[in-house]
Short mmCIF file of C-alpha atoms in Angstrom, two decimals:
data_model
loop_
_atom_site.label_atom_id
_atom_site.label_comp_id
_atom_site.label_asym_id
_atom_site.label_seq_id
_atom_site.Cartn_x
_atom_site.Cartn_y
_atom_site.Cartn_z
CA UNK B 411 0.10 0.08 0.04
CA UNK B 412 0.84 3.73 -0.51
CA UNK B 413 1.11 4.96 2.75
CA UNK B 414 1.71 8.84 4.21
CA UNK B 415 2.62 9.54 7.89
CA UNK B 416 1.93 13.27 9.03
CA UNK B 417 3.55 14.94 11.64
CA UNK B 418 3.97 18.46 12.76
CA UNK B 419 7.16 17.86 14.73
CA UNK B 420 10.81 16.42 12.99
CA UNK B 421 11.07 15.22 16.54
CA UNK B 422 7.84 13.08 16.66
CA UNK B 423 9.10 11.25 13.35
CA UNK B 424 12.75 11.16 14.85
CA UNK B 425 11.83 9.57 18.51
CA UNK B 426 8.90 7.83 17.76
CA UNK B 427 8.46 6.61 14.03
CA UNK B 428 12.25 5.54 12.64
CA UNK B 429 11.89 1.97 14.10
CA UNK B 430 7.67 1.56 12.36
CA UNK B 431 9.14 3.34 8.70
CA UNK B 432 12.00 0.55 8.72
CA UNK B 433 9.72 -2.47 9.52
CA UNK B 434 6.92 -1.15 7.07
CA UNK B 435 9.26 -0.42 4.31
CA UNK B 436 9.77 -3.45 2.73
CA UNK B 437 5.95 -4.22 2.60
CA UNK B 438 4.45 -0.91 1.81
CA UNK B 439 5.44 2.58 0.01
CA UNK B 440 5.85 4.87 2.84
CA UNK B 441 6.31 8.71 2.93
CA UNK B 442 6.61 10.96 5.53
CA UNK B 443 4.77 14.90 5.79
CA UNK B 444 5.91 16.59 8.14
CA UNK B 445 7.35 20.97 9.18
CA UNK B 446 10.60 20.30 8.62
CA UNK B 447 12.58 23.47 6.88
CA UNK B 448 15.80 21.14 5.94
CA UNK B 449 14.27 17.58 5.03
CA UNK B 450 18.12 15.96 4.80
CA UNK B 451 18.43 16.67 8.60
CA UNK B 452 15.81 13.86 8.98
CA UNK B 453 17.87 11.76 6.76
CA UNK B 454 20.80 12.32 9.09
CA UNK B 455 18.90 11.21 12.35
CA UNK B 456 17.93 7.91 10.48
CA UNK B 457 15.00 8.93 8.68
CA UNK B 458 15.13 6.83 5.52
CA UNK B 459 11.45 7.28 3.87
CA UNK B 460 10.97 10.45 1.25
CA UNK B 461 10.16 13.56 2.75
CA UNK B 462 7.64 16.37 2.00
CA UNK B 463 7.53 19.84 3.46
CA UNK B 464 4.14 20.74 4.58
CA UNK B 465 4.08 23.64 7.28
CA UNK B 466 2.05 22.46 9.88
CA UNK B 467 2.25 24.28 13.34
CA UNK B 468 1.20 23.71 16.81
CA UNK B 469 -0.65 26.44 18.00
CA UNK B 470 -3.95 27.30 16.24
CA UNK B 471 -3.05 29.95 13.31
CA UNK B 472 -6.53 29.81 10.94
CA UNK B 473 -4.65 30.94 7.63
CA UNK B 474 -1.62 29.05 8.15
CA UNK B 475 -3.42 26.19 9.12
CA UNK B 476 -5.50 26.36 6.04
CA UNK B 477 -2.42 26.85 4.14
CA UNK B 478 -0.78 23.36 5.47
CA UNK B 479 -4.68 21.81 4.86
CA UNK B 480 -4.76 22.86 0.84
CA UNK B 481 -0.57 21.65 1.10
CA UNK B 482 -1.95 18.23 2.24
CA UNK B 483 -5.16 17.96 -0.50
CA UNK B 484 -2.43 18.44 -3.05
CA UNK B 485 0.25 16.09 -1.68
CA UNK B 486 -2.36 13.60 -1.55
CA UNK B 487 -3.48 13.46 -4.59
CA UNK B 488 -0.33 14.00 -6.38
CA UNK B 489 0.82 10.74 -4.75
CA UNK B 490 -3.13 8.79 -4.60
CA UNK B 491 -2.11 7.48 -1.10
CA UNK B 492 -3.92 4.45 0.01
CA UNK B 493 -3.46 5.32 3.88
CA UNK B 494 -2.97 8.36 5.66
CA UNK B 495 -1.50 7.92 8.91
CA UNK B 496 -1.23 11.34 11.69
CA UNK B 497 0.36 11.46 14.98
CA UNK B 498 -0.51 14.34 17.15
CA UNK B 499 -3.67 16.92 17.55
CA UNK B 500 -2.92 19.70 14.80
CA UNK B 501 -1.26 17.05 12.21
CA UNK B 502 -4.41 14.53 13.09
CA UNK B 503 -7.02 17.27 12.45
CA UNK B 504 -5.71 18.42 8.96
CA UNK B 505 -4.50 15.07 7.76
CA UNK B 506 -8.11 13.83 8.39
CA UNK B 507 -9.73 16.67 6.72
CA UNK B 508 -7.33 16.65 4.11
CA UNK B 509 -7.77 12.80 3.52
CA UNK B 510 -11.78 13.20 3.04
CA UNK B 511 -11.50 15.80 0.65
CA UNK B 512 -8.85 14.19 -1.78
CA UNK B 513 -10.65 10.79 -1.15
CA UNK B 514 -8.23 8.72 0.62
CA UNK B 515 -9.88 5.35 1.74
CA UNK B 516 -8.22 4.90 4.91
CA UNK B 517 -7.37 7.46 7.40
CA UNK B 518 -5.71 6.22 10.59
CA UNK B 519 -5.05 8.50 13.69
CA UNK B 520 -3.05 7.29 16.97
CA UNK B 521 -4.23 9.35 19.87
CA UNK B 522 -1.18 9.90 22.20
CA UNK B 523 -2.60 12.51 24.61
CA UNK B 524 -5.03 15.51 25.06
CA UNK B 525 -4.04 18.96 26.25
CA UNK B 526 -7.57 19.72 26.79
CA UNK B 527 -7.68 17.23 29.78
CA UNK B 528 -5.82 19.84 32.32
CA UNK B 529 -7.80 22.31 30.90
CA UNK B 530 -11.45 24.28 32.15
CA UNK B 531 -14.57 26.13 30.44
CA UNK B 532 -14.45 26.94 26.45
CA UNK B 533 -10.94 26.05 26.29
CA UNK B 534 -11.64 22.54 27.12
CA UNK B 535 -14.93 22.19 25.30
CA UNK B 536 -13.24 23.45 22.15
CA UNK B 537 -9.96 21.56 22.01
CA UNK B 538 -11.81 18.13 23.06
CA UNK B 539 -14.38 19.46 19.69
CA UNK B 540 -11.68 19.26 18.06
CA UNK B 541 -10.63 15.66 19.10
CA UNK B 542 -14.19 14.43 18.50
CA UNK B 543 -13.66 15.54 14.91
CA UNK B 544 -10.61 14.23 13.95
CA UNK B 545 -12.66 10.73 15.45
CA UNK B 546 -15.30 11.08 13.66
CA UNK B 547 -13.07 12.15 10.32
CA UNK B 548 -11.18 8.89 10.31
CA UNK B 549 -11.67 5.51 9.17
CA UNK B 550 -9.45 3.72 11.74
CA UNK B 551 -8.20 5.30 15.51
CA UNK B 552 -5.10 4.05 17.68
CA UNK B 553 -4.42 5.02 21.40
CA UNK B 554 -1.21 4.45 23.07
CA UNK B 555 -2.73 3.58 26.27
CA UNK B 556 -5.16 1.46 27.59
CA UNK B 557 -5.94 3.90 30.33
CA UNK B 558 -6.42 7.19 28.00
CA UNK B 559 -8.52 4.90 25.58
CA UNK B 560 -10.81 4.28 28.62
CA UNK B 561 -10.72 7.76 29.34
CA UNK B 562 -11.37 8.80 25.73
CA UNK B 563 -14.56 6.43 25.56
CA UNK B 564 -15.61 7.74 28.63
CA UNK B 565 -15.63 11.43 27.81
CA UNK B 566 -17.76 10.57 24.59
CA UNK B 567 -14.65 11.49 21.74
CA UNK B 568 -14.38 7.74 20.71
CA UNK B 569 -16.58 4.63 20.06
CA UNK B 570 -14.94 1.51 22.23
CA UNK B 571 -15.22 -0.53 18.76
CA UNK B 572 -13.67 1.82 16.69
CA UNK B 573 -10.41 2.95 19.08
CA UNK B 574 -7.63 -0.06 19.64
CA UNK B 575 -4.38 0.21 21.46
CA UNK B 576 -1.21 -1.77 19.78
CA UNK B 577 0.17 -4.60 22.03
CA UNK B 578 0.49 -3.27 25.44
CA UNK B 579 0.71 0.10 24.86
CA UNK B 580 2.83 2.92 23.83
CA UNK B 581 3.65 4.55 20.28
CA UNK B 582 6.76 2.74 19.49
CA UNK B 583 7.78 1.12 22.69
CA UNK B 584 11.53 0.88 24.02
CA UNK B 585 14.93 -0.39 22.54
CA UNK B 586 16.33 -2.18 24.74
CA UNK B 587 19.59 -2.58 23.43
CA UNK B 588 19.85 1.33 23.89
CA UNK B 589 18.20 1.76 26.99
CA UNK B 590 19.81 -0.63 29.36
CA UNK B 591 21.48 -0.50 33.05
CA UNK B 592 25.06 1.08 31.58
CA UNK B 593 27.32 1.38 34.67
CA UNK B 594 29.99 3.15 32.29
CA UNK B 595 27.91 5.62 31.21
CA UNK B 596 26.62 6.28 34.97
CA UNK B 597 29.91 7.27 36.02
CA UNK B 598 30.88 9.24 33.08
CA UNK B 599 27.11 11.69 33.13
CA UNK B 600 27.69 12.02 37.32
CA UNK B 601 31.20 12.68 36.94
CA UNK B 602 30.39 15.39 33.82
CA UNK B 603 27.68 17.09 36.26
CA UNK B 604 29.87 17.13 39.15
CA UNK B 605 27.43 14.71 41.50
CA UNK B 606 29.77 12.98 43.85
CA UNK B 607 29.57 8.77 43.51
CA UNK B 608 27.65 7.95 46.86
CA UNK B 609 24.87 10.55 45.17
CA UNK B 610 21.50 9.89 44.95
CA UNK B 611 19.92 10.93 41.89
CA UNK B 612 16.55 11.47 40.95
CA UNK B 613 15.96 12.38 37.16
CA UNK B 614 13.29 14.31 35.26
CA UNK B 615 13.52 13.97 31.45
CA UNK B 616 11.29 15.49 29.10
CA UNK B 617 9.92 19.13 28.26
CA UNK B 618 9.65 21.56 31.11
CA UNK B 619 6.54 22.93 31.57
CA UNK B 620 3.55 23.30 33.73
CA UNK B 621 1.75 20.19 32.83
CA UNK B 622 4.85 18.09 33.18
CA UNK B 623 4.83 19.29 37.08
CA UNK B 624 8.25 20.58 37.10
CA UNK B 625 7.00 23.36 40.11
CA UNK B 626 5.88 20.50 42.02
CA UNK B 627 8.77 18.64 41.17
CA UNK B 628 10.98 21.48 42.50
CA UNK B 629 9.16 21.81 45.57
CA UNK B 630 9.31 18.53 46.42
CA UNK B 631 13.30 18.38 46.02
CA UNK B 632 13.50 21.77 47.88
CA UNK B 633 12.02 19.56 50.90
CA UNK B 634 13.73 16.17 49.97
CA UNK B 635 17.16 17.61 49.73
CA UNK B 636 16.89 18.86 53.44
CA UNK B 637 16.10 15.44 54.61
CA UNK B 638 18.85 13.69 52.67
CA UNK B 639 21.92 15.66 51.87
CA UNK B 640 23.30 13.06 49.47
CA UNK B 641 20.36 13.58 46.81
CA UNK B 642 20.33 15.61 43.79
CA UNK B 643 18.16 16.60 41.01
CA UNK B 644 18.76 16.43 37.31
CA UNK B 645 16.51 17.96 34.91
CA UNK B 646 16.73 17.07 31.30
CA UNK B 647 15.07 18.70 28.42
CA UNK B 648 14.05 22.02 26.85
CA UNK B 649 12.46 24.43 29.19
CA UNK B 650 9.40 26.00 27.25
CA UNK B 651 7.54 27.88 30.45
CA UNK B 652 10.41 29.71 31.89
CA UNK B 653 10.68 26.69 34.55
CA UNK B 654 14.30 27.17 35.09
CA UNK B 655 13.64 30.32 36.71
CA UNK B 656 10.98 28.35 38.49
CA UNK B 657 12.93 25.77 39.97
CA UNK B 658 16.01 28.40 40.64
CA UNK B 659 13.79 30.17 43.05
CA UNK B 660 12.07 27.00 44.68
CA UNK B 661 15.12 25.71 45.34
CA UNK B 662 17.22 28.56 46.11
CA UNK B 663 19.28 26.90 49.14
CA UNK B 664 19.63 23.78 47.62
CA UNK B 665 21.19 24.95 44.01
CA UNK B 666 24.10 23.20 44.73
CA UNK B 667 22.38 19.74 43.79
CA UNK B 668 20.69 20.90 40.84
CA UNK B 669 21.57 20.02 37.53
CA UNK B 670 19.92 21.49 34.30
CA UNK B 671 20.72 19.58 31.00
CA UNK B 672 19.01 20.82 27.62
CA UNK B 673 18.24 18.85 24.77
CA UNK B 674 20.20 15.68 24.35
CA UNK B 675 20.05 13.11 21.53
CA UNK B 676 21.81 10.78 24.19
CA UNK B 677 18.99 10.60 26.73
CA UNK B 678 19.74 6.63 27.64
CA UNK B 679 22.97 7.54 29.34
CA UNK B 680 21.56 10.37 31.96
CA UNK B 681 18.53 7.47 32.64
CA UNK B 682 21.60 5.04 33.56
CA UNK B 683 22.76 7.50 35.86
CA UNK B 684 19.87 7.86 37.95
CA UNK B 685 18.46 6.13 41.03
CA UNK B 686 14.75 7.03 40.77
CA UNK B 687 13.06 8.57 37.40
CA UNK B 688 10.36 11.00 38.41
CA UNK B 689 7.19 12.04 36.61
CA UNK B 690 4.94 14.28 38.33
CA UNK B 691 2.84 15.11 35.46
CA UNK B 692 -0.82 16.40 34.87
CA UNK B 693 -1.27 14.72 31.55
CA UNK B 694 0.10 12.00 29.78
CA UNK B 695 -1.04 9.57 26.95
CA UNK B 696 1.51 7.01 28.03
CA UNK B 697 4.93 8.52 29.54
CA UNK B 698 7.42 6.56 27.15
CA UNK B 699 9.82 8.12 29.52
CA UNK B 700 8.90 6.01 32.06
CA UNK B 701 9.81 2.69 30.32
CA UNK B 702 12.97 4.09 29.22
CA UNK B 703 14.12 4.63 32.69
CA UNK B 704 12.61 1.32 33.36
CA UNK B 705 14.43 -0.45 30.84
CA UNK B 706 17.78 0.80 32.48
CA UNK B 707 16.64 -0.83 35.79
CA UNK B 708 15.27 2.39 37.49
CA UNK B 709 12.26 2.83 39.18
CA UNK B 710 10.00 5.84 39.26
CA UNK B 711 7.85 8.03 41.29
CA UNK B 712 5.16 9.39 39.05
CA UNK B 713 1.59 10.86 39.37
CA UNK B 714 -1.42 8.91 39.39
CA UNK B 715 -3.18 9.47 35.87
CA UNK B 716 -4.30 7.74 33.19
CA UNK B 717 -1.79 7.05 30.75
CA UNK B 718 1.36 7.05 33.51
CA UNK B 719 -0.69 3.92 35.23
CA UNK B 720 0.04 1.65 32.23
CA UNK B 721 3.79 2.41 32.42
CA UNK B 722 3.98 1.69 35.85
CA UNK B 723 2.85 -0.87 37.88
CA UNK B 724 2.31 0.59 41.34
CA UNK B 725 4.21 -0.86 44.48
CA UNK B 726 6.08 -3.39 42.20
CA UNK B 727 8.08 -1.08 39.45
CA UNK B 728 7.22 2.16 41.06
CA UNK B 729 4.93 4.28 43.73
CA UNK B 730 2.40 6.56 42.29
CA UNK B 731 1.34 9.96 43.98
CA UNK B 732 -1.77 11.97 42.97
CA UNK B 733 -0.87 14.48 40.69
CA UNK B 734 0.01 17.80 42.24
CA UNK B 735 0.37 16.11 46.25
CA UNK B 736 4.10 17.23 46.73
CA UNK B 737 4.02 15.87 50.66
CA UNK B 738 3.12 11.84 48.98
CA UNK B 739 6.08 12.44 45.88
CA UNK B 740 8.37 13.51 49.09
CA UNK B 741 7.44 10.77 50.80
CA UNK B 742 7.67 8.52 48.08
CA UNK B 743 10.89 9.80 46.54
CA UNK B 744 12.67 9.49 50.49
CA UNK B 745 11.15 6.06 50.70
CA UNK B 746 12.84 4.60 47.63
CA UNK B 747 16.15 6.48 47.97
CA UNK B 748 16.37 5.69 51.62
CA UNK B 749 15.86 2.04 50.72
CA UNK B 750 18.79 0.43 48.98
CA UNK B 751 17.07 -2.89 48.56
CA UNK B 752 13.57 -1.92 48.16
CA UNK B 753 15.03 0.50 45.06
CA UNK B 754 16.80 -2.71 43.38
CA UNK B 755 14.05 -4.94 43.73
CA UNK B 756 11.84 -2.24 42.03
CA UNK B 757 14.60 -1.50 39.25
CA UNK B 758 14.96 -5.22 38.51
CA UNK B 759 10.87 -5.60 38.12
CA UNK B 760 10.66 -2.38 36.17
CA UNK B 761 13.52 -3.80 33.59
CA UNK B 762 11.46 -7.23 33.71
CA UNK B 763 7.98 -5.69 32.62
CA UNK B 764 10.08 -3.09 29.98
CA UNK B 765 11.40 -5.81 28.38
CA UNK B 766 8.51 -8.15 28.68
CA UNK B 767 5.51 -6.10 27.57
CA UNK B 768 7.01 -2.79 26.07
CA UNK B 769 10.25 -4.04 24.31
CA UNK B 770 9.96 -1.76 20.98
CA UNK B 771 9.80 -4.75 18.38
CA UNK B 772 6.48 -6.05 19.84
CA UNK B 773 4.81 -2.98 19.26
CA UNK B 774 6.30 -2.26 15.88
CA UNK B 775 5.25 -6.15 15.24
CA UNK B 776 1.72 -5.04 16.35
CA UNK B 777 1.58 -2.09 13.41
CA UNK B 778 2.87 -4.23 11.07
CA UNK B 779 -0.39 -6.67 11.49
CA UNK B 780 -2.49 -3.83 11.66
CA UNK B 781 -1.16 -3.24 8.38
CA UNK B 782 -1.69 -6.41 7.00
CA UNK B 783 -5.39 -6.35 8.11
CA UNK B 784 -5.86 -3.29 6.18
CA UNK B 785 -4.82 -4.38 3.47
CA UNK B 786 -6.77 -7.30 3.67
CA UNK B 787 -9.79 -5.19 4.29
CA UNK B 788 -8.68 -2.81 0.74
CA UNK B 789 -8.49 -6.28 -1.08
#
């Protein structure tokens, strides 16, 4: 079949779609439509499928969105795709509408989290309505976690008979050859960050913004650091909401044990250097960073929200707390960091679970089976 994947950000393709492209290419003709100023930059990062540049932007900008819609329509008509497959909300909406106009017979969207889950009032209603439009305009729907699927069904966004989860969840799983316990990387990263060998490292990996719970994490570490002088906090990711300043102000008395690392193409090294992974998020589609940590044998302290509950088995591979509950977060972190045997046992359990349920090949194989089914339907 002729398939076009559509995403807004090149990083979505690089981080989540490369293994799928490699698995699908021997069987199908695959292209990628993405807002990338330099398509060759994707090839240098391992994206081997042909790339078409389409100006899809994440913010809502009506005139620019209309231009992107027209560009997608022309692209779909030019190549006469049999399947278009979108990821992320803006790309999902534009792809579904352009696919309908271009009469693409199979339109697939995968839900990877809802911006409106933490909104209230008109903003929530509007964004939720857009997700309903995405759901109704596509012929096939995928969701990257079972609990997110349940949430979407309960909110009336999708029909449970039309929405499916690949394997045990996640958009791409975890590459266990890349994310694994690595004593050499652990020592190298700690030395580069100036962290003592006996230091206990709490790691956050992802975008630094309000919805990720960074403000809560800063408050929790400010308290934790007073109780555990050997504790350290490492934040890895791009700052989107001025979170660096907030962390610095909140942790002013313990900033000598806080480290910031901007975007890195070696996240596995930082995960290997951690003792506990922390994800105090208010919304997640699945929580991929949690299973990456798990594959490195690192247990998690995370918020009990849909998506994350699929990635963490509470009391077995990590400890969950209500979102925004800083005192409980502090208690969980102190408990894991203080109890070496518990931390190691949970880390071993996390590694076993990540390998058994979320290894990358399991998700990629499930996507290939999904496309085999589509091919049979088309036949």
